[in-house]
Coordinates of C-alpha atoms in Angstrom, one line a residue:
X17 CA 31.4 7.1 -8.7
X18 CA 27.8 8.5 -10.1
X19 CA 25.1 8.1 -8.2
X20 CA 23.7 5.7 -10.7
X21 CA 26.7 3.8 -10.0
X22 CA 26.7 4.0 -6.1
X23 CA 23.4 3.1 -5.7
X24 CA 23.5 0.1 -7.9
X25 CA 23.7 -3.9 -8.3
X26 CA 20.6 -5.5 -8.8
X27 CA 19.5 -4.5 -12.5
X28 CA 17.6 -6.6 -15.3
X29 CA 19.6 -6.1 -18.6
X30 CA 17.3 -5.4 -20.9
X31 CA 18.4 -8.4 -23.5
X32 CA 16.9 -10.3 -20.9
X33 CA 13.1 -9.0 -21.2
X34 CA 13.5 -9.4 -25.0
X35 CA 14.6 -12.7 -24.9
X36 CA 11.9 -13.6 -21.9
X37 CA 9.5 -11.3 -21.0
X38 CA 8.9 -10.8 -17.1
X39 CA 11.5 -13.6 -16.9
X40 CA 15.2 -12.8 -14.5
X41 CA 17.8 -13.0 -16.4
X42 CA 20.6 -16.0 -15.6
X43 CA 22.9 -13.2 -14.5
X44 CA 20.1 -11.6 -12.7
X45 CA 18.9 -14.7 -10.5
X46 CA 22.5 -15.3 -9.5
X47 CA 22.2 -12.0 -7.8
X48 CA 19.0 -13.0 -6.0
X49 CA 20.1 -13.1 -2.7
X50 CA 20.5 -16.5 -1.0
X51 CA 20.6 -15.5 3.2
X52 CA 18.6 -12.5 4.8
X53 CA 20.4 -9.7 6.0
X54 CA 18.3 -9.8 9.1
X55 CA 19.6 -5.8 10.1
X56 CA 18.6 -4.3 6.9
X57 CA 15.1 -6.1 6.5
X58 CA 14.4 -5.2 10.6
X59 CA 15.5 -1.2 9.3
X60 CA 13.5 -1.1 5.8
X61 CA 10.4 -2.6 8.1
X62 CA 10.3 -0.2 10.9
X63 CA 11.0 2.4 7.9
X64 CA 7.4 1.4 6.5
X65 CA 6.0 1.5 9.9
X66 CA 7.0 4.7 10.5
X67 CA 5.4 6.2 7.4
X68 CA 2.7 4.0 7.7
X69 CA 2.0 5.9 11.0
X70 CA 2.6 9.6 9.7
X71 CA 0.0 8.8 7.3
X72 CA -2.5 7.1 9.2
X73 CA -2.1 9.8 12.0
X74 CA -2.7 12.7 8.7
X75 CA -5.9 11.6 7.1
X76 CA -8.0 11.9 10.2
X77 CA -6.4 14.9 11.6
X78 CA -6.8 17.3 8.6
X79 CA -10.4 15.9 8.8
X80 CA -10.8 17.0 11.9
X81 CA -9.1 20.4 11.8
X82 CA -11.3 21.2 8.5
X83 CA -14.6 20.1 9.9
X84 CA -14.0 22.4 13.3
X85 CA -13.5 25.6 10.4
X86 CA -17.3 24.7 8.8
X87 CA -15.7 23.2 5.7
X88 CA -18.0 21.1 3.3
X89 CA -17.7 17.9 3.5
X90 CA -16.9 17.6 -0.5
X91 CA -14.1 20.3 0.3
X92 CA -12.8 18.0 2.8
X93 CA -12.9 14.5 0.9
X94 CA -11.3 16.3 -2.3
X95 CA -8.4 17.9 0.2
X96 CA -8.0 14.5 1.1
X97 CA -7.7 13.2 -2.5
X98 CA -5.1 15.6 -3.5
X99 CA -2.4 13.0 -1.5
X100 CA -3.7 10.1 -4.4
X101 CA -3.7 12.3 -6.8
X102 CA 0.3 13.2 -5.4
X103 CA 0.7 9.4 -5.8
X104 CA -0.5 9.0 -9.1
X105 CA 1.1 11.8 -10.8
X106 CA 4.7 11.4 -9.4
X107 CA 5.0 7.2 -9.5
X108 CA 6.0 7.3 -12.9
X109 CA 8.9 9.7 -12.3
X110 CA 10.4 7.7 -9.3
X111 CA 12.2 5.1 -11.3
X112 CA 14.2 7.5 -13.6
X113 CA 15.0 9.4 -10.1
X114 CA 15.8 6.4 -8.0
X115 CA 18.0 5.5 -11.1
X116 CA 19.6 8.5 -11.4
X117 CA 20.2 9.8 -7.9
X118 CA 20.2 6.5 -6.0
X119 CA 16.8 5.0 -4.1
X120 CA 18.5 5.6 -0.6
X121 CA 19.1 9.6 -1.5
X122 CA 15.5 9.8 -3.4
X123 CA 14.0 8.6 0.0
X124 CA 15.8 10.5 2.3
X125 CA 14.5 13.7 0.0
X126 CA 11.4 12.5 0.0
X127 CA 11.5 12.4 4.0
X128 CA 12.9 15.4 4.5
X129 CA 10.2 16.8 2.1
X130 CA 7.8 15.3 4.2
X131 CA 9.3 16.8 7.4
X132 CA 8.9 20.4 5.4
X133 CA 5.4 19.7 4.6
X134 CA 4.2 19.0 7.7
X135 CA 5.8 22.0 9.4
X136 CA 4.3 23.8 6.8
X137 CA 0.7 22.5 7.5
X138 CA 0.9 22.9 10.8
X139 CA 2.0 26.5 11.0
X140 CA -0.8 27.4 8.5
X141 CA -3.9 25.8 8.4
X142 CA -5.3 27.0 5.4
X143 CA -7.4 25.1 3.3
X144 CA -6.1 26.4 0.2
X145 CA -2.6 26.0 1.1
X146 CA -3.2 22.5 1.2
X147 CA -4.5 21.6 -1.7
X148 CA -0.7 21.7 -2.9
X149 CA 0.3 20.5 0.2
X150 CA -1.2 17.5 0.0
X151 CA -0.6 16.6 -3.3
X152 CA 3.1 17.5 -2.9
X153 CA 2.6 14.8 0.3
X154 CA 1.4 12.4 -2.0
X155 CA 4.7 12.9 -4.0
X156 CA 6.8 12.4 -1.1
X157 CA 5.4 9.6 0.5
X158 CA 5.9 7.9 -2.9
X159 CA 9.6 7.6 -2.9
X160 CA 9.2 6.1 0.6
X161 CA 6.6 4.1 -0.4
X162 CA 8.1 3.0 -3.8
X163 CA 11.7 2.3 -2.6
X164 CA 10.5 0.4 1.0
X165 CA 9.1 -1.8 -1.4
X166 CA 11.4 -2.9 -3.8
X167 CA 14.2 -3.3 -0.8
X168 CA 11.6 -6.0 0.7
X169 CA 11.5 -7.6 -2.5
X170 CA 15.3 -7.5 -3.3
X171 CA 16.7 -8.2 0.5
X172 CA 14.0 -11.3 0.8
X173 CA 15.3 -14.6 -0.3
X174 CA 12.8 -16.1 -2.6
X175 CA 12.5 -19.1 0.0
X176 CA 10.7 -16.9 2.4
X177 CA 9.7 -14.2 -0.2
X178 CA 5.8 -14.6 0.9
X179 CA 6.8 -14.3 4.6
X180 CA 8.9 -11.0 4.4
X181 CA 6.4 -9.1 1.8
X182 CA 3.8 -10.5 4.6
X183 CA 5.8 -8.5 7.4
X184 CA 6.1 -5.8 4.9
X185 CA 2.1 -5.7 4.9
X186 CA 2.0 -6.2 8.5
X187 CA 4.6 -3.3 9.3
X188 CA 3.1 -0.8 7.4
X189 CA -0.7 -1.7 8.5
X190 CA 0.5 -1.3 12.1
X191 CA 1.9 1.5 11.3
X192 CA -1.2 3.3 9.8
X193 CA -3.3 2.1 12.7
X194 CA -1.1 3.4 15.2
X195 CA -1.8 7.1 13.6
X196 CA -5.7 7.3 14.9
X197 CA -4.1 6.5 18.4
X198 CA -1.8 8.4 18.6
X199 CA -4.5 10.9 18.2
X200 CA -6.2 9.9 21.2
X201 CA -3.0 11.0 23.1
X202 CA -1.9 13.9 21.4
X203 CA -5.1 15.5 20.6
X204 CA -5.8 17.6 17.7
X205 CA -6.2 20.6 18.9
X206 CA -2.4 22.2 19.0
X207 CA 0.9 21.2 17.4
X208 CA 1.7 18.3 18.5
X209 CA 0.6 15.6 16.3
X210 CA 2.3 17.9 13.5
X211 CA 5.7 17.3 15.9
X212 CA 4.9 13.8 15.7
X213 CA 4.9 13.9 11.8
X214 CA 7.8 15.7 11.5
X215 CA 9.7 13.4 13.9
X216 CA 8.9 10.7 12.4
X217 CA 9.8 11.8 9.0
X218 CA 13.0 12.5 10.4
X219 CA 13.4 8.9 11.9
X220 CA 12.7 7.7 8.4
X221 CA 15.7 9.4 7.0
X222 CA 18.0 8.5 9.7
X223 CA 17.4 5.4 9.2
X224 CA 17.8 5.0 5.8
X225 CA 21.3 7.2 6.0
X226 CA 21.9 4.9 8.4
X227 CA 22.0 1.3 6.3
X228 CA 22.3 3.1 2.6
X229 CA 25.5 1.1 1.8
X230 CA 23.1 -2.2 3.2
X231 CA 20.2 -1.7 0.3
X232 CA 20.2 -3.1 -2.8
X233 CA 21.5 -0.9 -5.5
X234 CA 21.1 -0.2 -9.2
X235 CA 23.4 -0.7 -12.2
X236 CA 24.6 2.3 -13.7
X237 CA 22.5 2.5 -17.5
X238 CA 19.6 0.1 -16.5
X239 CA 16.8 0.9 -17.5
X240 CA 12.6 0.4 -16.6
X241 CA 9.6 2.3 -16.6
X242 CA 5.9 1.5 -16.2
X243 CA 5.6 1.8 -19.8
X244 CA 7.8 -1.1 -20.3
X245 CA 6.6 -3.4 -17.5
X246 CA 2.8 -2.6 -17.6
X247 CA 2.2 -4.9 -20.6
X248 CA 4.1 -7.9 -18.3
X249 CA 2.4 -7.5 -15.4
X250 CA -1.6 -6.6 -16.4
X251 CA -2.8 -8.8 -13.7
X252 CA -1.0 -7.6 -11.0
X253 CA -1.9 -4.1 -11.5
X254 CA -5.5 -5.3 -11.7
X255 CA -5.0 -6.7 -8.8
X256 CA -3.4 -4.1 -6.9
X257 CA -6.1 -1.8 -8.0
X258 CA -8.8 -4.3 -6.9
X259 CA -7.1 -4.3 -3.1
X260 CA -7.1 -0.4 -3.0
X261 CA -10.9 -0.3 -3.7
X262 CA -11.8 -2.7 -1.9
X263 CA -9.5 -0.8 1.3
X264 CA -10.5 2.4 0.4
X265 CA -14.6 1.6 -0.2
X266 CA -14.8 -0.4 2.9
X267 CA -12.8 2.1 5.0
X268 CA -15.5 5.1 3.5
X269 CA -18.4 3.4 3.4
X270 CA -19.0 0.6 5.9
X271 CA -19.9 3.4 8.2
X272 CA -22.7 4.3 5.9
X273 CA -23.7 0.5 5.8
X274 CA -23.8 -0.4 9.3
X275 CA -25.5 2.8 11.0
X276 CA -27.8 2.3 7.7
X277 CA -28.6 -0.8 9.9
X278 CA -29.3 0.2 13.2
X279 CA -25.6 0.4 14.3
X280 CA -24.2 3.3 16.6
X281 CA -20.9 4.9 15.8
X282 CA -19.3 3.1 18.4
X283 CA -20.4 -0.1 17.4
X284 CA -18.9 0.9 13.4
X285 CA -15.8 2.2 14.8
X286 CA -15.0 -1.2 16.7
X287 CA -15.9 -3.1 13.9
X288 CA -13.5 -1.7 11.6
X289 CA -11.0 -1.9 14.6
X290 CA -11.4 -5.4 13.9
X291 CA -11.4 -5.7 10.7
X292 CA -8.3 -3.5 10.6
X293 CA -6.3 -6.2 13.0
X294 CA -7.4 -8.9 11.5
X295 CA -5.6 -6.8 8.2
X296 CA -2.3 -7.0 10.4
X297 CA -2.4 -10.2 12.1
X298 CA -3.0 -12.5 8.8
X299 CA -0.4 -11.1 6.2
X300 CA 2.7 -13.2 7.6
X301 CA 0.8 -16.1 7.8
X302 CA -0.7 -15.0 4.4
X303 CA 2.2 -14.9 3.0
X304 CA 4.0 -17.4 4.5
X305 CA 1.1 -19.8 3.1
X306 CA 2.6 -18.6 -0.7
X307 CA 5.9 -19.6 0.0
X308 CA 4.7 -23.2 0.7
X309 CA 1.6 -23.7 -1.5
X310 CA 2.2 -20.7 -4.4
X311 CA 0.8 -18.1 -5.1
X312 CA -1.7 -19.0 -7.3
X313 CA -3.3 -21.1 -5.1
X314 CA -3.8 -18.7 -2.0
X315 CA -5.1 -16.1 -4.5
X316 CA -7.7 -18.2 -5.4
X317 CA -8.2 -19.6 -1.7
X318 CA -8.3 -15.7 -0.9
X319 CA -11.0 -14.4 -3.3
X320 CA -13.3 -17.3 -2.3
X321 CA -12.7 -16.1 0.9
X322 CA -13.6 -12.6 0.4
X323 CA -16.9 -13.8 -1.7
X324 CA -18.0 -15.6 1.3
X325 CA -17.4 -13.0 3.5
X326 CA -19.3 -10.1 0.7
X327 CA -22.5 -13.3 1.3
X328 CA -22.2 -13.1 4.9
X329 CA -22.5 -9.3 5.8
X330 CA -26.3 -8.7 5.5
X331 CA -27.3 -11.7 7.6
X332 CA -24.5 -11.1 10.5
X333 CA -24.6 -6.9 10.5
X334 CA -27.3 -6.9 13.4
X335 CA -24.8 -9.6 15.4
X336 CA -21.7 -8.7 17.8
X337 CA -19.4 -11.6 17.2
X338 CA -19.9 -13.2 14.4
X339 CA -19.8 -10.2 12.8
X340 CA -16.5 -9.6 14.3
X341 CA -15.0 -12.6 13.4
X342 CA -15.9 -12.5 9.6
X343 CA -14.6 -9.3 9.4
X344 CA -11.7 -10.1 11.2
X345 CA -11.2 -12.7 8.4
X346 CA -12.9 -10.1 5.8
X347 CA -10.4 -7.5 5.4
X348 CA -7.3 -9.4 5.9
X349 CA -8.4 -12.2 2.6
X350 CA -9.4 -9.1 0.3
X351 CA -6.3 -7.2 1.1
X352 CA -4.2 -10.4 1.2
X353 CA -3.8 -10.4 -3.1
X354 CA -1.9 -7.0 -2.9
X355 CA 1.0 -9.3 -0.6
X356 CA 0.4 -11.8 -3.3
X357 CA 0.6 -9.7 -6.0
X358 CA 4.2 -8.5 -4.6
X359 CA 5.6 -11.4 -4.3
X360 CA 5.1 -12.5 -7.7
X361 CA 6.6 -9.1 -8.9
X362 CA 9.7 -9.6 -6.9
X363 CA 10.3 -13.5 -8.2
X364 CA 10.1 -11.9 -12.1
X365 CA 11.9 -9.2 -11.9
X366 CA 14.6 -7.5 -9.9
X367 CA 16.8 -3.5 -10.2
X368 CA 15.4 -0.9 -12.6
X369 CA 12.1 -3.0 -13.7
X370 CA 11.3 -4.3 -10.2
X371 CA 11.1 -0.5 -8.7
X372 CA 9.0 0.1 -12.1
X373 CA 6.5 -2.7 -11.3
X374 CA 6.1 -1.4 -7.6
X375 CA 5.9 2.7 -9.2
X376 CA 2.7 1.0 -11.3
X377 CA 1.3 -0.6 -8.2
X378 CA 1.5 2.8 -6.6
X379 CA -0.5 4.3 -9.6
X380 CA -2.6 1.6 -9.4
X381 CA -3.2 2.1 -5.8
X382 CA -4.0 5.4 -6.7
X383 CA -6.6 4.7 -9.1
X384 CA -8.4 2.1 -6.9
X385 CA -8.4 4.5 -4.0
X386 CA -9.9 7.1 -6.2
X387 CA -12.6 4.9 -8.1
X388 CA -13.5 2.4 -5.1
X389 CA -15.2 4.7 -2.6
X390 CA -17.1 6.6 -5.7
X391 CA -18.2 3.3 -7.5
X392 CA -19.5 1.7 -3.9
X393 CA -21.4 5.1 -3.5
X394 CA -23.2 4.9 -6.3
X395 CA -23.8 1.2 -5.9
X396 CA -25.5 2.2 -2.6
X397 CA -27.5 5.1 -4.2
X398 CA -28.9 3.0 -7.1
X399 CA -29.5 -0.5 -5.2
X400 CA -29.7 0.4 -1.3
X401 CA -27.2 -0.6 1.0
X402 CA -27.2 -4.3 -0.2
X403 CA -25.2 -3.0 -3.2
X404 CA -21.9 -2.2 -1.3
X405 CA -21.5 -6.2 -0.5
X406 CA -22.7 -7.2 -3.9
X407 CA -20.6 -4.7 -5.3
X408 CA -17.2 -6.0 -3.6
X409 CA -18.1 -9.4 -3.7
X410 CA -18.9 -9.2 -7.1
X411 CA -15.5 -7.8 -8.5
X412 CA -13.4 -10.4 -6.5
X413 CA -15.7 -13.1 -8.2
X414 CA -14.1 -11.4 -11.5
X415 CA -10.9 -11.7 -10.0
X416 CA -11.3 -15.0 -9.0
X417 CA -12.6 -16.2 -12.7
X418 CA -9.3 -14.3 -14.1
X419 CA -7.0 -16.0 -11.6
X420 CA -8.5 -19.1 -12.6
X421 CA -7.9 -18.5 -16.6
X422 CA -4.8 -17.3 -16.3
X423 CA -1.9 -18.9 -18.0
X424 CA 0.6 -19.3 -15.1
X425 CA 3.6 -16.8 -15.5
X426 CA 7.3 -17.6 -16.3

């Protein structure tokens, strides 16, 4: 049996996106599954938690080694942006691999790469070394990243669709928090948050060895690539790029915004604490809310949410708890579309195309990460620090206006 054929069951034919585009196809939805295998979802969950947590732990660490050696500050932020760049450049290659060699073997690789990568960081700390590093990181965490999320998608009933993606978001939020923590305990002064990476990375592949013949498969000669989803799906890339600015901008530059306004560090650093849980504690119910209402109708309750929330920073950034609580709802509404924006890829599409539509979300991702922090900067430059709210509450109001004209999807 090729690997195509092992690793493979869930395809769209491609008759069926010419005769509906972005539609299943009858012999597809039959294959929709109907119960949850509860083992496999709890696996592919704490999978995405436990890459969620190598990367969370990575970005602040590197920071920190490179700002002890006197690097610039634009050395350090364009280090960092080598993993989106890894992202970008390697989503559109991991359907044709996944396809080829099976999603369950392309993520142990991409593990085990990862596992290499940060030995190799940790043994030499060398800027330059990482430049490629860290693109090469990118790449790897993209066939985790990729393949973690179309599993959710093809495991989840379309019942309780919302609720799992919502677990998804919450698993691999948790995850990425967990990585600044860990910090705090390890330190970052010898190798052992490296150890941690590495054993983590390692976890990842055991576990996925460990419930390959569990995972959905693909049909051997299926075919899908972001070229021939993107024109199905325009609004949910927009969308997914929308998120990552939004995460990435606020993430960057909030720190700018509230010490702009009297804040300490302290105070900044608990704020986004709280804006971060309030990111993990409101996906499930998030989703959960899709399931029962639609999606349609939490994306728009969602963007209104965010608007409000864009309106109320300047007059509650010198409180304590009010503050708190908006962000709490803040960060969780504005990154809520992305779980929205998933489940409405899995209920179109499903095999070859479905792992497409989540490689364009990672480009996306990519390109929202990249543009968001630099477009808030300059907001700030040009209008003060009023124009990082207006800003981000002004693209979801252009999200909210397109989800409002938009034709609803077959």
């Amino acid at each position: 049996m090729s690997a195509a054929d092992e690793e493979a069951t869930c395809g769209q034919p491609q008759a069926a996106i010419a005769r509906a585009p972005g539609q299943l196809a009858p012999e597809a939805a039959e294959r929709v599954p109907q119960a949850l295998d509860r083992a496999a979802m709890a696996v592919v969950l704490l999978l995405v938690a436990v890459f969620g947590l190598a990367q969370g732990l990575t970005y602040p660490l590197l920071s920190f080694i490179l700002e002890r050696q006197g690097t610039p500050a634009w050395l350090i932020g364009s280090n960092a942006a080598m993993m989106a760049l890894g992202l970008i450049v390697s989503a559109p290659l991991v359907p044709q691999l996944a396809i080829r060699f099976g999603a369950a073997r392309l993520a142990i690789a991409s593990a085990l790469l990862l596992a290499v990568l940060f030995a190799l960081i940790g043994a030499v700390q060398s800027l330059w070394l990482w430049f490629p590093a860290r693109f090469l990181l990118g790449v790897g965490i993209n066939g985790l990243y990729i393949s973690s999320e179309t599993w959710v998608n093809q495991l989840a009933p379309d019942r309780i669709r919302g609720r799992m993606l919502g677990l998804y978001a919450t698993s691999l939020a948790g995850g990425f928090a967990l990585g600044p923590a860990t910090l705090a305990v390890t330190g970052t002064q010898t190798l052992a948050p490296f150890v941690v990476c590495i054993a983590v990375c390692l976890i990842c592949a055991v576990l996925i060895a460990s419930i390959r013949h569990r995972l959905p498969r693909f049909a051997a000669g299926e075919s899908g690539s972001i070229r021939m989803v993107a024109p199905l799906i325009p609004f949910l890339l927009v969308v997914t790029a929308i998120a990552a600015a939004f995460d990435q901008a606020i993430l960057t530059l909030f720190p700018v915004y509230g010490l702009g306004h009297g804040l300490d560090e302290t105070s900044v650093a608990t704020a986004l604490a709280v804006l971060i849980v309030g990111n993990i504690v409101f996906q499930v119910p998030i989703g959960t809310l899709a399931d029962r209402w639609g999606p349609r109708l939490v994306m728009v309750v969602l963007c209104l949410l965010t608007i409000a929330g864009a309106m109320l920073l300047p007059a509650l950034i010198d409180t304590t708890w009010p503050l708190w609580a908006m962000l709490f709802v803040w960060g969780s509404s504005a990154y809520g579309v992305y779980t929205i924006a998933l489940m409405e890829l899995g209920r179109r599409f499903t095999g070859a195309m479905l792992i497409a539509g989540n490689a364009g979300f990672a480009v996306m991702w990519g390109v929202g990460g990249f543009t968001g922090p630099a477009i808030s900067g300059l907001a700030i430059d040009f209008v003060g620090l009023s124009g990082l709210p207006m800003l981000l509450g002004g693209v979801y109001v252009l999200l909210l206006v397109a989800t409002l004209m938009r034709r609803r999807p077959a």
